[in-house]
Tab-separated table of C-alpha atoms in Angstrom:
chain	number	residue	atom	x	y	z
A	24	MET	CA	-0.042	0.368	-0.217
A	25	THR	CA	2.869	2.767	1.298
A	26	ASN	CA	4.568	0.946	-1.862
A	27	LEU	CA	1.076	2.189	-4.041
A	28	LYS	CA	1.213	5.281	-2.550
A	29	ASP	CA	5.246	6.498	-3.034
A	30	LYS	CA	4.206	5.027	-6.595
A	31	LEU	CA	2.031	7.955	-7.254
A	32	SER	CA	2.993	10.668	-5.340
A	33	ALA	CA	6.186	9.856	-7.703
A	34	SER	CA	4.762	9.046	-10.893
A	35	VAL	CA	2.892	12.871	-10.514
A	36	ARG	CA	6.416	14.347	-9.083
A	37	GLN	CA	8.070	12.473	-12.345
A	38	ALA	CA	4.864	13.494	-14.483
A	39	LYS	CA	5.202	16.948	-13.205
A	40	ALA	CA	8.343	17.892	-13.967
A	41	ALA	CA	8.314	17.195	-16.944
A	42	GLN	CA	6.440	19.407	-18.211
A	43	GLN	CA	8.391	22.321	-16.382
A	44	PRO	CA	11.031	22.211	-19.594
A	45	THR	CA	8.025	22.483	-21.814
A	46	LYS	CA	6.768	25.135	-20.070
A	47	LYS	CA	9.504	27.181	-20.532
A	48	PRO	CA	9.752	28.202	-23.859
A	49	ALA	CA	6.275	28.896	-24.831
A	50	VAL	CA	6.410	31.971	-21.700
A	51	SER	CA	9.619	33.066	-22.965
A	52	LYS	CA	8.093	32.798	-27.307
A	53	PRO	CA	6.312	35.812	-26.899
A	54	ALA	CA	8.644	38.018	-25.564
A	55	ALA	CA	10.706	37.310	-28.181
A	56	ALA	CA	8.020	38.375	-30.891
A	57	PRO	CA	8.238	41.482	-31.803
A	58	ALA	CA	11.993	40.898	-33.290
A	59	ALA	CA	11.135	37.707	-34.885
A	60	PRO	CA	8.153	37.979	-36.721
A	61	LYS	CA	10.024	40.611	-39.900
A	62	LYS	CA	12.814	37.992	-40.068
A	63	ALA	CA	10.654	34.807	-39.895
A	64	ALA	CA	8.298	36.119	-42.340
A	65	PRO	CA	10.550	36.303	-45.299
A	66	ARG	CA	12.439	33.383	-44.490
A	67	GLN	CA	8.535	31.964	-44.026
A	68	ALA	CA	7.786	32.884	-47.584
A	69	ALA	CA	11.084	31.887	-49.666
A	70	SER	CA	10.492	28.373	-47.772
A	71	VAL	CA	7.441	28.833	-49.745
A	72	LYS	CA	8.589	29.763	-52.993
A	73	ALA	CA	11.256	27.306	-52.537
A	74	ALA	CA	8.711	23.852	-52.215
A	75	ALA	CA	5.957	25.691	-54.956
A	76	LYS	CA	8.998	25.682	-57.252
A	77	PRO	CA	9.675	21.985	-57.513
A	78	ILE	CA	6.083	20.987	-57.466
A	79	ALA	CA	5.244	23.508	-60.446
A	80	PRO	CA	7.611	21.808	-62.845
A	81	LYS	CA	5.911	18.679	-61.767
A	82	ALA	CA	4.388	18.060	-64.906
A	83	PRO	CA	7.761	17.053	-67.276
A	84	ALA	CA	8.488	14.160	-65.467
A	85	LYS	CA	12.177	14.481	-66.780
A	86	LYS	CA	12.907	18.314	-64.895
A	87	THR	CA	12.419	16.705	-61.510
A	88	ALA	CA	15.028	14.295	-62.179
A	89	ALA	CA	16.804	17.039	-62.879
A	90	ALA	CA	15.862	19.104	-60.172
A	91	ALA	CA	16.820	15.999	-58.170
A	92	LYS	CA	20.461	15.736	-59.027
A	93	PRO	CA	21.851	18.494	-57.509
A	94	ALA	CA	20.445	17.416	-54.348
A	95	ALA	CA	21.486	13.940	-54.813
A	96	ALA	CA	24.917	14.843	-56.014
A	97	LYS	CA	26.039	15.706	-52.699
A	98	PRO	CA	25.810	13.072	-51.196
A	99	ALA	CA	27.693	11.510	-54.180
A	100	ALA	CA	31.048	13.632	-52.474
A	101	PRO	CA	31.979	10.853	-50.019
A	102	LYS	CA	32.968	8.549	-53.192
A	103	SER	CA	35.892	10.744	-53.699
A	104	ILE	CA	37.474	9.220	-50.429
A	105	ALA	CA	37.379	5.990	-51.264
A	106	SER	CA	40.204	7.118	-54.111
A	107	GLY	CA	40.459	4.727	-57.021
A	108	VAL	CA	38.189	2.275	-56.205
A	109	ALA	CA	35.250	1.780	-58.600
A	110	ASP	CA	31.295	1.621	-57.551
A	111	SER	CA	30.449	-0.987	-58.805
A	112	GLY	CA	27.432	-1.630	-57.110
A	113	ASN	CA	24.651	0.584	-60.134
A	114	THR	CA	27.246	-0.281	-62.527
A	115	LEU	CA	25.480	-2.178	-65.589
A	116	PHE	CA	29.093	-3.570	-67.216
A	117	PRO	CA	31.695	-3.011	-64.479
A	118	ASP	CA	34.837	-3.260	-65.656
A	119	ARG	CA	36.147	-4.827	-62.116
A	120	VAL	CA	34.027	-6.361	-60.270
A	121	TRP	CA	34.824	-7.727	-56.609
A	122	PRO	CA	34.360	-11.498	-55.376
A	123	ASP	CA	31.847	-12.383	-53.061
B	10	MET	CA	-27.102	39.445	-4.945
B	11	ALA	CA	-24.495	38.419	-7.337
B	12	THR	CA	-24.966	35.069	-8.866
B	13	HIS	CA	-22.327	32.739	-7.611
B	14	ILE	CA	-20.716	30.813	-10.048
B	15	ILE	CA	-19.103	27.544	-10.330
B	16	ALA	CA	-16.669	26.586	-13.423
B	17	VAL	CA	-15.832	22.702	-13.032
B	18	ILE	CA	-12.857	22.156	-14.879
B	19	ASN	CA	-10.673	19.279	-16.081
B	20	GLN	CA	-8.800	19.256	-19.544
B	21	LYS	CA	-8.838	15.620	-19.119
B	22	GLY	CA	-11.380	14.689	-20.732
B	23	GLY	CA	-14.376	11.485	-19.041
B	24	ALA	CA	-13.326	12.779	-15.816
B	25	GLY	CA	-17.576	13.873	-14.851
B	26	LYS	CA	-17.657	17.231	-15.807
B	27	THR	CA	-20.924	16.560	-17.104
B	28	THR	CA	-22.282	14.533	-14.121
B	29	LEU	CA	-20.715	16.847	-11.540
B	30	SER	CA	-21.929	19.967	-13.129
B	31	MET	CA	-25.514	18.468	-13.913
B	32	ASN	CA	-26.375	17.155	-10.426
B	33	LEU	CA	-24.650	20.300	-8.425
B	34	ALA	CA	-26.736	22.549	-10.158
B	35	ALA	CA	-30.220	20.104	-9.325
B	36	GLY	CA	-29.360	20.410	-6.029
B	37	LEU	CA	-28.369	24.383	-6.420
B	38	ALA	CA	-32.154	24.168	-7.507
B	39	LYS	CA	-33.406	23.236	-4.228
B	40	ARG	CA	-31.862	25.869	-2.904
B	41	ALA	CA	-31.872	29.080	-5.585
B	42	GLU	CA	-32.523	29.615	-9.130
B	43	THR	CA	-29.484	27.933	-10.809
B	44	LEU	CA	-28.568	27.684	-14.896
B	45	VAL	CA	-26.056	25.163	-16.583
B	46	LEU	CA	-24.370	26.482	-18.753
B	47	ASP	CA	-22.851	24.159	-21.502
B	48	LEU	CA	-19.048	24.833	-23.114
B	49	ASP	CA	-18.655	21.977	-24.517
B	50	PRO	CA	-18.818	21.485	-28.080
B	51	GLN	CA	-20.037	17.613	-26.768
B	52	ALA	CA	-23.313	19.550	-25.754
B	53	SER	CA	-23.581	16.787	-23.319
B	54	SER	CA	-25.048	17.932	-21.012
B	55	ARG	CA	-28.173	20.000	-23.054
B	56	GLN	CA	-28.188	15.816	-24.153
B	57	TRP	CA	-28.803	15.068	-20.321
B	58	ALA	CA	-31.805	17.904	-20.085
B	59	SER	CA	-33.459	17.048	-22.497
B	60	LEU	CA	-33.766	13.236	-22.377
B	61	GLY	CA	-36.048	13.750	-19.069
B	62	ASN	CA	-40.044	13.172	-18.826
B	63	ALA	CA	-39.812	16.526	-16.817
B	64	PRO	CA	-38.028	19.260	-16.865
B	65	PHE	CA	-34.819	19.356	-15.696
B	66	PRO	CA	-34.246	20.908	-12.168
B	67	ALA	CA	-32.482	23.625	-13.238
B	68	THR	CA	-32.534	25.374	-16.096
B	69	VAL	CA	-29.677	24.098	-19.124
B	70	LYS	CA	-27.957	26.211	-21.618
B	71	GLN	CA	-25.701	26.983	-24.140
B	72	ILE	CA	-23.182	30.699	-24.912
B	73	ASN	CA	-22.419	31.392	-28.509
B	74	GLY	CA	-19.444	33.548	-28.831
B	75	LYS	CA	-17.297	35.314	-27.165
B	76	TRP	CA	-18.033	35.650	-23.625
B	77	ASP	CA	-16.695	37.423	-20.281
B	78	ALA	CA	-17.698	37.687	-16.480
B	79	LYS	CA	-19.225	40.598	-16.939
B	80	THR	CA	-21.797	39.072	-20.362
B	81	LEU	CA	-22.654	36.450	-17.766
B	82	HIS	CA	-23.136	38.590	-14.582
B	83	GLN	CA	-25.316	40.928	-17.563
B	84	ASN	CA	-27.215	38.271	-18.538
B	85	TYR	CA	-27.816	35.891	-16.364
B	86	LYS	CA	-28.454	37.427	-13.473
B	87	ALA	CA	-31.555	36.450	-12.946
B	88	TYR	CA	-29.496	33.113	-11.619
B	89	SER	CA	-28.405	33.117	-8.313
B	90	HIS	CA	-26.690	29.979	-9.280
B	91	LEU	CA	-24.234	30.144	-12.620
B	92	VAL	CA	-22.925	25.945	-13.635
B	93	LEU	CA	-20.488	25.937	-15.803
B	94	ASP	CA	-19.725	22.383	-17.775
B	95	CYS	CA	-16.317	23.395	-19.272
B	96	PRO	CA	-14.790	21.722	-22.907
B	97	PRO	CA	-11.971	18.846	-22.179
B	98	SER	CA	-9.635	21.340	-23.315
B	99	LEU	CA	-7.092	24.378	-22.042
B	100	GLU	CA	-6.935	26.542	-24.357
B	101	SER	CA	-10.316	27.178	-25.391
B	102	HIS	CA	-10.960	30.756	-24.926
B	103	SER	CA	-14.729	29.339	-22.301
B	104	SER	CA	-12.381	27.457	-20.859
B	105	LEU	CA	-9.568	30.397	-20.147
B	106	GLN	CA	-13.210	32.697	-19.772
B	107	ALA	CA	-14.971	30.682	-17.269
B	108	LEU	CA	-11.565	30.347	-15.085
B	109	ARG	CA	-11.495	34.556	-15.233
B	110	ALA	CA	-15.276	34.738	-14.133
B	111	CYS	CA	-16.169	31.968	-11.913
B	112	ASP	CA	-15.822	32.374	-7.942
B	113	VAL	CA	-15.199	28.310	-7.469
B	114	ALA	CA	-13.196	26.020	-9.738
B	115	LEU	CA	-13.865	22.624	-8.892
B	116	ILE	CA	-11.699	19.707	-10.792
B	117	PRO	CA	-12.569	16.036	-10.733
B	118	VAL	CA	-10.055	13.651	-10.743
B	119	LEU	CA	-10.375	10.172	-11.213
B	120	PRO	CA	-8.432	7.867	-8.899
B	121	SER	CA	-5.720	7.148	-11.841
B	122	PRO	CA	-2.225	8.206	-12.453
B	123	ILE	CA	-2.464	8.696	-16.263
B	124	ASP	CA	-5.380	11.344	-15.534
B	125	LEU	CA	-3.606	12.631	-12.576
B	126	TRP	CA	-0.647	13.212	-14.736
B	127	ALA	CA	-3.005	14.902	-17.294
B	128	SER	CA	-4.529	17.950	-14.839
B	129	LEU	CA	-1.247	18.584	-13.860
B	130	ARG	CA	-1.490	21.714	-16.196
B	131	LEU	CA	-4.575	22.955	-13.837
B	132	PRO	CA	-2.519	24.342	-10.713
B	133	ALA	CA	-0.335	26.605	-12.968
B	134	GLU	CA	-3.484	27.613	-15.570
B	135	ILE	CA	-5.574	28.698	-12.324
B	136	ASP	CA	-2.390	30.574	-10.738
B	137	GLU	CA	-3.079	32.050	-13.901
B	138	ALA	CA	-6.616	32.831	-13.828
B	139	ARG	CA	-6.267	34.346	-9.980
B	140	LYS	CA	-4.205	37.430	-11.616
B	141	THR	CA	-7.629	38.399	-12.716
B	142	ASN	CA	-9.711	36.933	-10.716
B	143	LYS	CA	-8.820	37.794	-7.133
B	144	ARG	CA	-11.450	35.623	-5.935
B	145	LEU	CA	-11.026	32.448	-7.468
B	146	LYS	CA	-11.094	29.066	-5.495
B	147	ALA	CA	-9.773	25.826	-6.762
B	148	PHE	CA	-10.922	22.504	-5.392
B	149	LEU	CA	-10.013	19.012	-6.508
B	150	VAL	CA	-12.935	16.792	-6.493
B	151	LEU	CA	-11.710	13.189	-6.804
B	152	ASN	CA	-14.753	11.578	-8.615
B	153	GLN	CA	-15.360	7.701	-9.402
B	154	LEU	CA	-13.388	6.436	-6.005
B	155	GLU	CA	-13.837	2.450	-4.923
B	156	PRO	CA	-13.487	2.313	-1.612
B	157	LYS	CA	-11.342	-0.897	-1.540
B	158	SER	CA	-9.160	0.391	-4.221
B	159	ALA	CA	-5.990	0.598	-3.329
B	160	LEU	CA	-5.274	3.283	-5.723
B	161	SER	CA	-8.636	5.296	-5.115
B	162	ALA	CA	-6.739	5.501	-1.162
B	163	ALA	CA	-3.002	6.152	-2.724
B	164	MET	CA	-4.642	8.980	-4.381
B	165	HIS	CA	-5.200	11.594	-1.305
B	166	ASP	CA	-1.439	11.355	-0.887
B	167	ALA	CA	-1.028	11.827	-4.483
B	168	ILE	CA	-2.839	14.533	-5.217
B	169	ALA	CA	-1.019	15.979	-2.885
B	170	GLU	CA	1.523	17.306	-5.360
B	171	PHE	CA	-0.987	19.726	-7.325
B	172	GLY	CA	-1.021	22.194	-4.857
B	173	ILE	CA	-4.737	22.571	-4.662
B	174	PRO	CA	-6.864	21.709	-1.484
B	175	VAL	CA	-8.961	18.586	-2.213
B	176	LEU	CA	-13.017	18.815	-1.249
B	177	ASP	CA	-13.569	16.435	1.529
B	178	THR	CA	-16.360	15.001	-0.016
B	179	GLY	CA	-15.567	12.373	-2.802
B	180	ILE	CA	-17.686	10.251	-5.184
B	181	ARG	CA	-17.795	6.980	-5.290
B	182	ARG	CA	-18.212	4.983	-8.231
B	183	ARG	CA	-21.690	4.089	-8.889
B	184	ALA	CA	-23.686	3.024	-11.726
B	185	ILE	CA	-26.964	5.284	-10.455
B	186	TYR	CA	-24.418	8.039	-12.016
B	187	ARG	CA	-24.854	7.075	-15.421
B	188	SER	CA	-28.138	5.915	-15.013
B	189	ALA	CA	-29.187	9.430	-14.267
B	190	ALA	CA	-27.865	10.253	-16.731
B	191	LEU	CA	-29.964	8.324	-18.984
B	192	GLU	CA	-33.293	8.966	-17.468
B	193	GLY	CA	-32.005	13.234	-17.936
B	194	VAL	CA	-32.541	13.446	-14.398
B	195	SER	CA	-30.332	14.246	-11.237
B	196	VAL	CA	-29.468	11.407	-8.971
B	197	TYR	CA	-32.177	13.780	-6.586
B	198	GLN	CA	-34.547	12.683	-8.539
B	199	LEU	CA	-34.385	8.891	-8.224
B	200	GLY	CA	-35.882	8.357	-4.719
B	201	SER	CA	-33.880	5.916	-2.694
B	202	ARG	CA	-31.534	4.238	-6.063
B	203	GLY	CA	-30.253	7.508	-5.929
B	204	ALA	CA	-30.453	8.789	-2.002
B	205	PRO	CA	-26.497	7.610	-1.536
B	206	ALA	CA	-25.127	9.196	-4.548
B	207	ALA	CA	-27.484	12.392	-3.963
B	208	ALA	CA	-25.946	12.704	-0.145
B	209	GLU	CA	-22.482	12.794	-1.832
B	210	ILE	CA	-23.444	15.487	-3.758
B	211	GLU	CA	-24.948	17.829	-1.052
B	212	ALA	CA	-21.752	17.384	0.494
B	213	ILE	CA	-19.846	18.739	-2.189
B	214	ILE	CA	-22.573	21.518	-1.901
B	215	ASN	CA	-22.446	21.565	1.612
B	216	GLU	CA	-18.235	22.626	1.573
B	217	VAL	CA	-19.230	24.339	-2.037
B	218	ILE	CA	-20.994	26.999	-0.365
B	219	ALA	CA	-18.665	26.819	3.029
B	220	SER	CA	-15.804	27.489	1.410
């Protein structure tokens, strides 16, 4: 019984503590709000435009693929680290195939 | 005499706000003109009152649009008691206004850890409301207590963590409360079947009036 009481009280204290950190930023937000909105608004607009661009030319499928390429090109950078070793994974007829 | 306003509030759904509001209003209606304002979009109070063969002892209405304490005192001055059945949300206009307008906030809480965790934001909201409503008194009401349950017994200690006083009278888990809703009446109107429940509500009213 005492164990249950302690457990219940502890769980309430824990839930209370968990709520407090999430509450603080909510209070501080309105105070920071007057300075933030001017900067935030253009950013939002820009992000909306940026988001709209790739969606707009959706009709020609090739263009979207081309638009996606630059984004895909970035992860390819690590390839150069593995210098000299050809990536045969996606090649139809690779020069060299690693043994199993 | 100014209208005495009681808000029955908890952000957690299913805590017993409507059950307490309706039976409380029925008990208060025995003393003076009483109105229940159904602030919950689910409109359970109005549904409840509409089911009875005879008119519900207290008037049940809804309030539309934006309102504040002044609106309540102006529009409902014919009533001695106003019971606000709040929606299960603290973000809504009506919940915030209810806390700013009421004399007493009653917070029904079920004897379950989940309900306790879900109600933890209330003390802060009550403190906030007290900045504009200096006379606000708040009480927790333990609802659906099961005397033989260890969890129900453990509630009294755990609930102290809220920092809000608890009414001495708790509401026991009784099927008669649900039957009353189904019949569109209060427990007062159910004779001997409803007598133990009516006694609980009476005790709550007496505690609230004495506070």
